[in-house]
Coordinates of N, CA and C in Angstrom, one line a residue:
M1 N -149.7 -102.8 150.0 CA -150.4 -103.2 148.8 C -151.1 -104.5 149.1
G2 N -152.4 -104.6 148.6 CA -153.1 -105.8 148.8 C -153.0 -106.8 147.6
K3 N -153.7 -107.9 147.8 CA -153.6 -108.9 146.7 C -155.0 -109.6 146.5
L4 N -155.5 -109.6 145.3 CA -156.7 -110.3 144.9 C -156.4 -111.5 144.1
L5 N -156.8 -112.6 144.6 CA -156.6 -113.9 143.9 C -157.9 -114.4 143.4
H6 N -158.0 -114.5 142.1 CA -159.2 -115.1 141.4 C -158.9 -116.6 141.1
I7 N -159.7 -117.4 141.8 CA -159.6 -118.8 141.6 C -160.8 -119.3 140.8
S8 N -160.5 -119.8 139.6 CA -161.6 -120.1 138.7 C -161.8 -121.7 138.5
A9 N -163.1 -122.1 138.4 CA -163.4 -123.5 138.4 C -164.0 -123.9 137.1
S10 N -164.1 -123.0 136.1 CA -164.7 -123.3 134.8 C -163.6 -123.6 133.7
P11 N -163.7 -124.7 132.9 CA -162.8 -124.9 131.9 C -163.2 -124.4 130.5
R12 N -164.3 -123.6 130.5 CA -164.9 -123.2 129.2 C -164.4 -121.9 128.6
D13 N -163.4 -121.3 129.1 CA -162.7 -120.2 128.5 C -163.8 -119.1 128.1
D14 N -163.8 -118.6 126.9 CA -164.6 -117.5 126.5 C -166.1 -117.8 126.5
A15 N -166.5 -119.1 126.6 CA -167.9 -119.5 126.6 C -168.4 -119.5 128.0
S16 N -167.6 -119.2 129.0 CA -168.0 -119.3 130.4 C -168.5 -118.0 130.9
E17 N -169.8 -118.1 131.4 CA -170.3 -116.9 132.1 C -169.7 -116.6 133.4
S18 N -169.3 -117.6 134.2 CA -168.6 -117.3 135.5 C -167.3 -116.6 135.3
L19 N -166.6 -117.0 134.2 CA -165.3 -116.3 133.9 C -165.5 -114.9 133.4
R20 N -166.6 -114.7 132.6 CA -166.9 -113.4 132.1 C -167.2 -112.4 133.2
I21 N -168.1 -112.9 134.1 CA -168.5 -112.0 135.2 C -167.3 -111.7 136.1
A22 N -166.4 -112.7 136.3 CA -165.2 -112.5 137.1 C -164.3 -111.5 136.5
Q23 N -164.3 -111.5 135.1 CA -163.5 -110.5 134.5 C -164.0 -109.1 134.7
V24 N -165.4 -108.9 134.7 CA -166.0 -107.7 135.0 C -165.5 -107.2 136.4
F25 N -165.5 -108.2 137.4 CA -165.1 -107.9 138.7 C -163.7 -107.4 138.8
T26 N -162.8 -108.2 138.2 CA -161.4 -107.8 138.3 C -161.0 -106.5 137.6
D27 N -161.7 -106.2 136.5 CA -161.5 -105.0 135.8 C -161.9 -103.8 136.7
A28 N -163.0 -103.9 137.4 CA -163.5 -102.9 138.3 C -162.6 -102.8 139.5
Y29 N -162.1 -103.9 139.9 CA -161.1 -103.9 141.1 C -159.8 -103.2 140.7
R30 N -159.3 -103.5 139.5 CA -158.1 -102.8 139.1 C -158.2 -101.3 139.0
E31 N -159.4 -100.9 138.5 CA -159.7 -99.4 138.4 C -159.7 -98.8 139.8
T32 N -160.2 -99.4 140.8 CA -160.4 -98.8 142.1 C -159.3 -99.1 143.1
H33 N -158.5 -100.1 142.8 CA -157.4 -100.5 143.6 C -156.1 -100.6 142.8
P34 N -155.7 -99.5 142.2 CA -154.6 -99.6 141.2 C -153.2 -100.1 141.8
G35 N -153.1 -100.0 143.1 CA -151.8 -100.5 143.7 C -151.8 -101.9 144.1
D36 N -152.9 -102.6 143.9 CA -153.0 -104.0 144.4 C -152.6 -105.0 143.2
E37 N -152.1 -106.1 143.7 CA -151.8 -107.2 142.7 C -153.1 -108.0 142.5
V38 N -153.3 -108.4 141.2 CA -154.4 -109.3 140.9 C -153.8 -110.5 140.2
E39 N -154.1 -111.7 140.7 CA -153.6 -113.0 140.1 C -154.8 -113.9 139.8
H40 N -154.7 -114.6 138.7 CA -155.7 -115.6 138.3 C -155.1 -117.0 138.4
W41 N -155.8 -117.8 139.1 CA -155.4 -119.2 139.3 C -156.5 -120.1 138.7
D42 N -156.2 -120.6 137.5 CA -157.1 -121.5 136.8 C -156.9 -122.9 137.4
L43 N -157.9 -123.5 138.1 CA -157.7 -124.8 138.7 C -157.6 -125.9 137.7
W44 N -157.8 -125.6 136.5 CA -157.7 -126.7 135.4 C -156.3 -126.6 134.8
D45 N -155.4 -125.8 135.3 CA -154.1 -125.7 134.7 C -153.1 -126.8 135.0
G46 N -153.5 -127.8 135.8 CA -152.6 -128.9 136.1 C -151.7 -128.7 137.4
T47 N -151.8 -127.5 138.1 CA -151.0 -127.3 139.2 C -151.5 -127.9 140.5
L48 N -152.8 -128.3 140.5 CA -153.4 -128.9 141.7 C -152.8 -130.3 141.9
P49 N -152.2 -130.6 143.1 CA -151.6 -131.9 143.2 C -152.7 -133.0 143.4
D50 N -152.4 -134.2 143.0 CA -153.2 -135.4 143.3 C -153.1 -135.6 144.8
F51 N -154.2 -136.0 145.5 CA -154.1 -136.1 146.9 C -154.3 -137.5 147.5
A52 N -154.1 -138.5 146.6 CA -154.2 -139.9 147.1 C -153.2 -140.2 148.2
V53 N -152.0 -139.9 147.9 CA -150.9 -140.2 149.0 C -151.1 -139.1 150.1
G54 N -151.5 -137.9 149.7 CA -151.7 -136.8 150.6 C -152.7 -137.2 151.7
A55 N -153.7 -137.9 151.3 CA -154.7 -138.3 152.3 C -154.1 -139.2 153.4
K56 N -153.1 -140.0 153.0 CA -152.4 -140.9 154.0 C -151.6 -140.0 154.9
A57 N -150.9 -139.0 154.3 CA -150.1 -138.0 155.1 C -151.0 -137.3 156.1
K58 N -152.2 -136.9 155.6 CA -153.1 -136.2 156.5 C -153.4 -137.0 157.8
M59 N -153.6 -138.3 157.6 CA -154.0 -139.1 158.8 C -152.7 -139.3 159.6
T60 N -151.5 -139.3 159.0 CA -150.3 -139.4 159.8 C -150.2 -138.2 160.7
V61 N -150.5 -137.0 160.1 CA -150.4 -135.8 160.9 C -151.5 -135.8 162.0
F62 N -152.7 -136.3 161.7 CA -153.8 -136.4 162.7 C -153.3 -137.2 163.9
G63 N -152.6 -138.2 163.6 CA -152.1 -139.2 164.6 C -150.9 -138.7 165.4
G64 N -150.4 -137.5 165.0 CA -149.3 -136.9 165.7 C -147.9 -137.2 165.1
G65 N -147.9 -137.9 163.9 CA -146.7 -138.3 163.3 C -146.2 -137.3 162.3
E66 N -145.1 -137.6 161.7 CA -144.5 -136.7 160.6 C -144.4 -137.5 159.3
P67 N -145.1 -137.0 158.3 CA -145.1 -137.7 157.0 C -143.6 -138.0 156.5
Q68 N -143.4 -139.2 155.9 CA -142.1 -139.6 155.4 C -142.2 -140.0 154.0
D69 N -141.1 -139.8 153.2 CA -140.9 -140.3 151.9 C -142.0 -139.8 151.0
S70 N -142.8 -140.6 150.3 CA -143.8 -140.2 149.4 C -144.9 -139.4 150.1
E71 N -145.2 -139.7 151.3 CA -146.2 -138.9 152.1 C -145.7 -137.5 152.3
A72 N -144.4 -137.4 152.6 CA -143.8 -136.1 152.9 C -143.8 -135.2 151.6
A73 N -143.6 -135.8 150.4 CA -143.6 -135.1 149.2 C -145.0 -134.6 148.9
A74 N -146.0 -135.5 149.1 CA -147.4 -135.1 148.9 C -147.9 -134.0 149.9
W75 N -147.4 -134.1 151.1 CA -147.8 -133.1 152.1 C -147.2 -131.7 151.7
A76 N -145.9 -131.8 151.3 CA -145.3 -130.5 150.9 C -146.0 -129.9 149.7
A77 N -146.5 -130.7 148.7 CA -147.2 -130.2 147.6 C -148.5 -129.5 148.0
A78 N -149.2 -130.2 148.9 CA -150.4 -129.6 149.5 C -150.2 -128.3 150.2
R79 N -149.1 -128.3 150.9 CA -148.7 -127.0 151.7 C -148.5 -125.9 150.7
R80 N -147.8 -126.1 149.6 CA -147.5 -125.1 148.6 C -148.9 -124.6 148.0
T81 N -149.8 -125.5 147.8 CA -151.1 -125.1 147.3 C -151.8 -124.2 148.3
F82 N -151.8 -124.6 149.6 CA -152.4 -123.8 150.6 C -151.8 -122.4 150.7
E83 N -150.5 -122.4 150.7 CA -149.8 -121.1 150.8 C -150.1 -120.1 149.7
R84 N -150.3 -120.6 148.5 CA -150.7 -119.8 147.4 C -152.1 -119.2 147.7
F85 N -153.0 -120.0 148.2 CA -154.3 -119.6 148.5 C -154.3 -118.6 149.7
D86 N -153.5 -118.9 150.7 CA -153.5 -118.1 151.9 C -152.8 -116.8 151.7
A87 N -152.0 -116.6 150.7 CA -151.2 -115.4 150.5 C -152.1 -114.2 150.2
A88 N -153.3 -114.4 149.7 CA -154.1 -113.3 149.3 C -155.1 -112.8 150.4
D89 N -155.3 -111.5 150.5 CA -156.2 -111.0 151.5 C -157.6 -110.8 150.9
R90 N -157.7 -110.9 149.6 CA -159.0 -110.8 148.9 C -159.1 -112.0 147.9
L91 N -160.2 -112.7 148.0 CA -160.4 -113.9 147.2 C -161.6 -113.8 146.3
L92 N -161.5 -114.1 145.1 CA -162.7 -114.2 144.1 C -162.7 -115.6 143.6
F93 N -163.8 -116.2 143.7 CA -164.0 -117.6 143.1 C -165.1 -117.5 142.1
S94 N -164.8 -118.1 140.9 CA -165.9 -118.2 139.9 C -166.3 -119.7 139.8
V95 N -167.6 -119.9 140.1 CA -168.0 -121.3 140.3 C -169.3 -121.6 139.5
P96 N -169.2 -122.3 138.4 CA -170.3 -122.8 137.7 C -171.0 -123.9 138.4
M97 N -172.3 -124.1 138.2 CA -173.0 -125.3 138.7 C -172.8 -126.5 137.8
W98 N -172.3 -127.6 138.4 CA -172.2 -128.8 137.7 C -173.0 -129.9 138.4
N99 N -174.1 -130.4 137.8 CA -174.9 -131.4 138.4 C -175.3 -131.1 139.8
A100 N -175.8 -129.9 140.0 CA -176.4 -129.3 141.2 C -175.3 -128.9 142.2
S101 N -174.1 -129.2 141.9 CA -173.0 -128.8 142.9 C -171.9 -128.1 142.2
V102 N -170.7 -128.3 142.6 CA -169.5 -127.5 142.1 C -168.7 -128.5 141.2
P103 N -167.9 -127.9 140.3 CA -167.0 -128.8 139.4 C -166.0 -129.5 140.3
Y104 N -165.7 -130.8 139.9 CA -164.9 -131.6 140.8 C -163.5 -131.1 141.0
V105 N -163.0 -130.2 140.1 CA -161.7 -129.6 140.4 C -161.7 -128.7 141.6
L106 N -162.9 -128.0 141.8 CA -163.0 -127.2 143.0 C -163.0 -128.0 144.2
K107 N -163.7 -129.1 144.2 CA -163.7 -130.0 145.4 C -162.3 -130.6 145.6
Q108 N -161.5 -130.8 144.5 CA -160.2 -131.2 144.7 C -159.3 -130.2 145.4
F109 N -159.5 -128.9 145.0 CA -158.9 -127.8 145.7 C -159.2 -127.8 147.2
V110 N -160.5 -127.9 147.5 CA -161.0 -127.9 148.9 C -160.3 -129.0 149.7
D111 N -160.3 -130.2 149.1 CA -159.7 -131.3 149.8 C -158.2 -131.2 150.0
V112 N -157.5 -130.6 149.1 CA -156.1 -130.4 149.2 C -155.7 -129.4 150.3
V113 N -156.4 -128.3 150.3 CA -156.0 -127.2 151.3 C -156.6 -127.4 152.7
S114 N -157.6 -128.2 152.8 CA -158.3 -128.3 154.1 C -157.6 -129.3 155.0
Q115 N -156.5 -128.8 155.6 CA -155.7 -129.7 156.4 C -155.6 -129.2 157.9
P116 N -155.4 -130.1 158.8 CA -155.2 -129.7 160.2 C -154.0 -128.8 160.4
G117 N -154.2 -127.8 161.2 CA -153.1 -126.8 161.4 C -153.0 -125.7 160.4
W118 N -153.7 -125.9 159.3 CA -153.7 -124.9 158.2 C -155.1 -124.2 158.2
I119 N -156.1 -125.0 157.9 CA -157.5 -124.5 157.8 C -158.2 -124.7 159.1
F120 N -158.0 -125.8 159.8 CA -158.8 -126.1 160.9 C -158.0 -126.8 162.0
S121 N -158.6 -126.7 163.2 CA -158.1 -127.5 164.4 C -159.3 -128.3 164.9
V122 N -159.0 -129.3 165.8 CA -160.1 -130.0 166.3 C -159.9 -130.2 167.8
D123 N -160.9 -129.9 168.6 CA -160.8 -130.1 170.1 C -161.9 -131.1 170.5
P124 N -161.5 -132.1 171.2 CA -162.5 -133.1 171.6 C -163.7 -132.6 172.3
A125 N -163.6 -131.5 173.0 CA -164.7 -130.9 173.8 C -165.5 -129.9 173.0
T126 N -164.8 -129.0 172.2 CA -165.4 -127.9 171.5 C -165.6 -128.1 170.0
G127 N -165.0 -129.1 169.4 CA -165.1 -129.3 168.0 C -164.1 -128.6 167.2
Y128 N -164.5 -128.2 166.0 CA -163.6 -127.5 165.1 C -163.2 -126.1 165.5
G129 N -162.0 -125.8 165.2 CA -161.5 -124.4 165.2 C -161.3 -123.9 163.8
H130 N -161.6 -122.6 163.5 CA -161.6 -122.1 162.2 C -160.4 -121.2 162.0
L131 N -159.3 -121.7 161.5 CA -158.0 -121.0 161.6 C -157.8 -119.8 160.7
L132 N -158.7 -119.6 159.7 CA -158.6 -118.4 158.9 C -159.4 -117.2 159.4
A133 N -160.1 -117.4 160.5 CA -160.9 -116.4 161.1 C -160.1 -115.2 161.7
G134 N -160.7 -114.0 161.7 CA -160.1 -112.9 162.3 C -158.8 -112.3 161.6
R135 N -158.7 -112.6 160.4 CA -157.5 -112.1 159.6 C -157.8 -111.1 158.6
G136 N -159.1 -110.6 158.5 CA -159.5 -109.6 157.6 C -159.6 -110.0 156.2
K137 N -159.6 -111.3 155.9 CA -159.8 -111.7 154.5 C -161.2 -111.6 154.1
R138 N -161.4 -111.2 152.8 CA -162.8 -111.0 152.2 C -162.9 -111.9 151.0
V139 N -164.1 -112.4 150.8 CA -164.4 -113.4 149.7 C -165.5 -112.9 148.9
A140 N -165.4 -113.0 147.5 CA -166.5 -112.8 146.6 C -166.6 -114.1 145.8
V141 N -167.9 -114.6 145.6 CA -168.1 -115.8 144.8 C -169.1 -115.5 143.7
V142 N -168.7 -115.8 142.4 CA -169.6 -115.8 141.3 C -170.2 -117.2 141.2
Y143 N -171.6 -117.3 141.3 CA -172.3 -118.6 141.2 C -173.1 -118.5 139.9
T144 N -172.9 -119.4 139.0 CA -173.7 -119.4 137.8 C -174.4 -120.8 137.6
S145 N -175.5 -120.8 136.9 CA -176.2 -122.0 136.5 C -177.0 -121.7 135.2
A146 N -177.3 -122.8 134.5 CA -178.0 -122.6 133.2 C -179.4 -123.1 133.3
V147 N -179.7 -124.1 134.2 CA -181.1 -124.6 134.3 C -181.7 -124.3 135.7
W148 N -181.0 -124.6 136.8 CA -181.5 -124.3 138.1 C -181.6 -122.8 138.3
G149 N -182.7 -122.4 139.0 CA -182.8 -121.0 139.5 C -183.6 -121.0 140.8
P150 N -183.3 -119.9 141.6 CA -183.9 -119.9 142.9 C -185.5 -119.8 142.9
A151 N -186.0 -119.3 141.8 CA -187.5 -119.2 141.8 C -188.2 -120.5 141.2
L152 N -187.4 -121.4 140.8 CA -188.0 -122.6 140.2 C -188.2 -123.8 141.2
G153 N -189.0 -124.7 140.8 CA -189.3 -125.8 141.7 C -188.3 -126.9 141.6
P154 N -188.4 -128.0 142.4 CA -187.4 -129.1 142.4 C -187.3 -129.8 141.1
E155 N -188.2 -129.7 140.2 CA -188.1 -130.4 138.9 C -187.0 -129.8 138.1
F156 N -186.5 -128.6 138.5 CA -185.4 -128.0 137.8 C -184.1 -128.2 138.5
G157 N -184.1 -129.0 139.5 CA -182.8 -129.3 140.3 C -182.8 -128.7 141.6
S158 N -181.6 -128.8 142.3 CA -181.4 -128.3 143.6 C -180.1 -127.5 143.7
D159 N -179.9 -126.7 144.7 CA -178.7 -125.9 144.8 C -177.8 -126.6 145.9
F160 N -176.9 -127.4 145.5 CA -175.8 -127.9 146.4 C -174.5 -127.2 146.1
Q161 N -174.6 -126.2 145.2 CA -173.4 -125.4 144.8 C -173.1 -124.4 145.8
S162 N -173.9 -123.4 146.0 CA -173.6 -122.3 147.0 C -173.7 -122.9 148.4
T163 N -174.6 -123.8 148.7 CA -174.8 -124.3 150.0 C -173.5 -125.1 150.5
F164 N -172.9 -125.9 149.6 CA -171.7 -126.6 149.9 C -170.5 -125.6 150.1
F165 N -170.4 -124.7 149.1 CA -169.2 -123.9 149.1 C -169.2 -122.8 150.1
N166 N -170.3 -122.2 150.4 CA -170.4 -121.2 151.4 C -170.2 -121.8 152.8
D167 N -170.7 -123.1 153.0 CA -170.5 -123.8 154.2 C -169.0 -124.0 154.4
W168 N -168.3 -124.4 153.4 CA -166.8 -124.7 153.5 C -166.1 -123.4 153.8
L169 N -166.5 -122.3 153.2 CA -165.8 -121.0 153.5 C -166.0 -120.6 155.0
R170 N -167.2 -120.7 155.4 CA -167.5 -120.4 156.9 C -166.7 -121.3 157.8
W171 N -166.6 -122.6 157.4 CA -165.9 -123.6 158.2 C -164.4 -123.2 158.4
T172 N -163.8 -122.6 157.3 CA -162.4 -122.2 157.4 C -162.2 -121.0 158.3
G173 N -163.3 -120.2 158.5 CA -163.2 -119.0 159.2 C -163.4 -117.8 158.3
L174 N -163.7 -118.0 157.0 CA -163.9 -116.9 156.1 C -165.4 -116.6 156.0
T175 N -165.8 -115.6 156.7 CA -167.3 -115.3 156.9 C -167.7 -114.1 156.2
D176 N -166.8 -113.2 155.7 CA -167.1 -112.0 155.0 C -167.2 -112.4 153.5
I177 N -168.4 -112.9 153.1 CA -168.7 -113.5 151.8 C -169.7 -112.7 151.1
S178 N -169.4 -112.3 149.8 CA -170.3 -111.6 148.9 C -170.6 -112.5 147.7
E179 N -171.9 -112.8 147.5 CA -172.3 -113.6 146.4 C -172.7 -112.8 145.2
I180 N -172.3 -113.3 144.0 CA -172.7 -112.6 142.7 C -173.4 -113.7 141.9
P181 N -174.7 -113.8 142.0 CA -175.4 -114.9 141.3 C -175.8 -114.6 139.9
F182 N -175.7 -115.6 139.0 CA -176.2 -115.5 137.7 C -177.0 -116.7 137.3
H183 N -178.3 -116.7 137.5 CA -179.2 -117.9 137.3 C -180.3 -117.5 136.3
P184 N -180.0 -117.3 135.0 CA -181.1 -116.8 134.1 C -182.1 -117.8 133.8
T185 N -181.9 -119.1 134.0 CA -182.7 -120.2 133.7 C -183.1 -120.3 132.2
L186 N -183.7 -121.4 131.8 CA -183.9 -121.6 130.4 C -185.0 -120.7 129.9
A187 N -185.9 -120.2 130.7 CA -187.0 -119.4 130.2 C -186.9 -117.9 130.7
G188 N -185.8 -117.6 131.4 CA -185.6 -116.3 132.0 C -185.1 -115.2 131.0
D189 N -185.0 -114.0 131.5 CA -184.5 -112.9 130.7 C -183.0 -112.9 130.9
Y190 N -182.3 -113.5 129.9 CA -180.9 -113.7 129.9 C -180.1 -112.4 130.0
E191 N -180.5 -111.4 129.2 CA -179.7 -110.2 129.1 C -179.9 -109.4 130.4
E192 N -181.1 -109.4 130.9 CA -181.4 -108.6 132.2 C -180.6 -109.3 133.3
A193 N -180.6 -110.6 133.4 CA -179.8 -111.3 134.4 C -178.3 -111.0 134.3
R194 N -177.9 -110.9 133.0 CA -176.4 -110.6 132.8 C -176.1 -109.2 133.3
R195 N -177.0 -108.2 133.0 CA -176.8 -106.8 133.4 C -176.7 -106.7 135.0
A196 N -177.7 -107.5 135.6 CA -177.7 -107.4 137.1 C -176.5 -108.0 137.7
A197 N -176.0 -109.2 137.1 CA -174.8 -109.8 137.7 C -173.6 -108.9 137.5
D198 N -173.5 -108.3 136.3 CA -172.3 -107.4 136.0 C -172.3 -106.2 137.0
A199 N -173.5 -105.6 137.2 CA -173.6 -104.4 138.1 C -173.2 -104.8 139.5
R200 N -173.7 -106.0 139.9 CA -173.4 -106.4 141.3 C -171.9 -106.7 141.4
A201 N -171.3 -107.3 140.4 CA -169.8 -107.6 140.4 C -169.0 -106.3 140.5
R202 N -169.4 -105.3 139.7 CA -168.7 -104.0 139.8 C -168.9 -103.3 141.2
D203 N -170.1 -103.3 141.7 CA -170.3 -102.7 143.0 C -169.5 -103.3 144.1
I204 N -169.5 -104.7 144.1 CA -168.7 -105.4 145.2 C -167.2 -105.1 145.0
A205 N -166.8 -105.2 143.7 CA -165.3 -105.0 143.5 C -164.8 -103.6 143.9
K206 N -165.6 -102.6 143.7 CA -165.2 -101.2 144.1 C -165.0 -101.1 145.6
G207 N -165.8 -101.8 146.4 CA -165.6 -101.6 147.8 C -164.9 -102.8 148.5
F208 N -164.3 -103.6 147.7 CA -163.7 -104.9 148.2 C -162.4 -104.6 148.9

């Protein structure tokens, strides 16, 4: 039995297009993968640990030491977060665009789980190692925006949303990535864009 983990970065509930499209995806996935577990992780639910002390623990580990006391507790909380993420062989992220990039809670998630020995290694001669590579994990990402669109000029903003997040996924070793874009723009055909995003979500989910 496989597991699909939906990690959502929108706090807008029923008003969120990224969550709505993700629901289309998970509904289609359940229909075609009836034996698999599907879990939703709302990053706004308060379970993400603060990483101020964890950042100190990270540098302790980098230096070859063992975190102690408050650092050890912060490191253990980060490890539990990573293990929840790593337990799924199928990952769905719903990511709205905030100020040309991703919501800060998703960046917090990235910073908490991106630790040496879990996500990456570093070699002085060859650089980073990508520790999630070669494990058969697949990723789908719903990217939404309300103003920016790929056909528009720079006066409508820039895309640091998918560029940042796709780069992070590849850095971890997760390279089997399917994007589900929804960028209707202010003057675009909203309903047509919705239908296209829903159709792509269903198609990807069925073969995921």
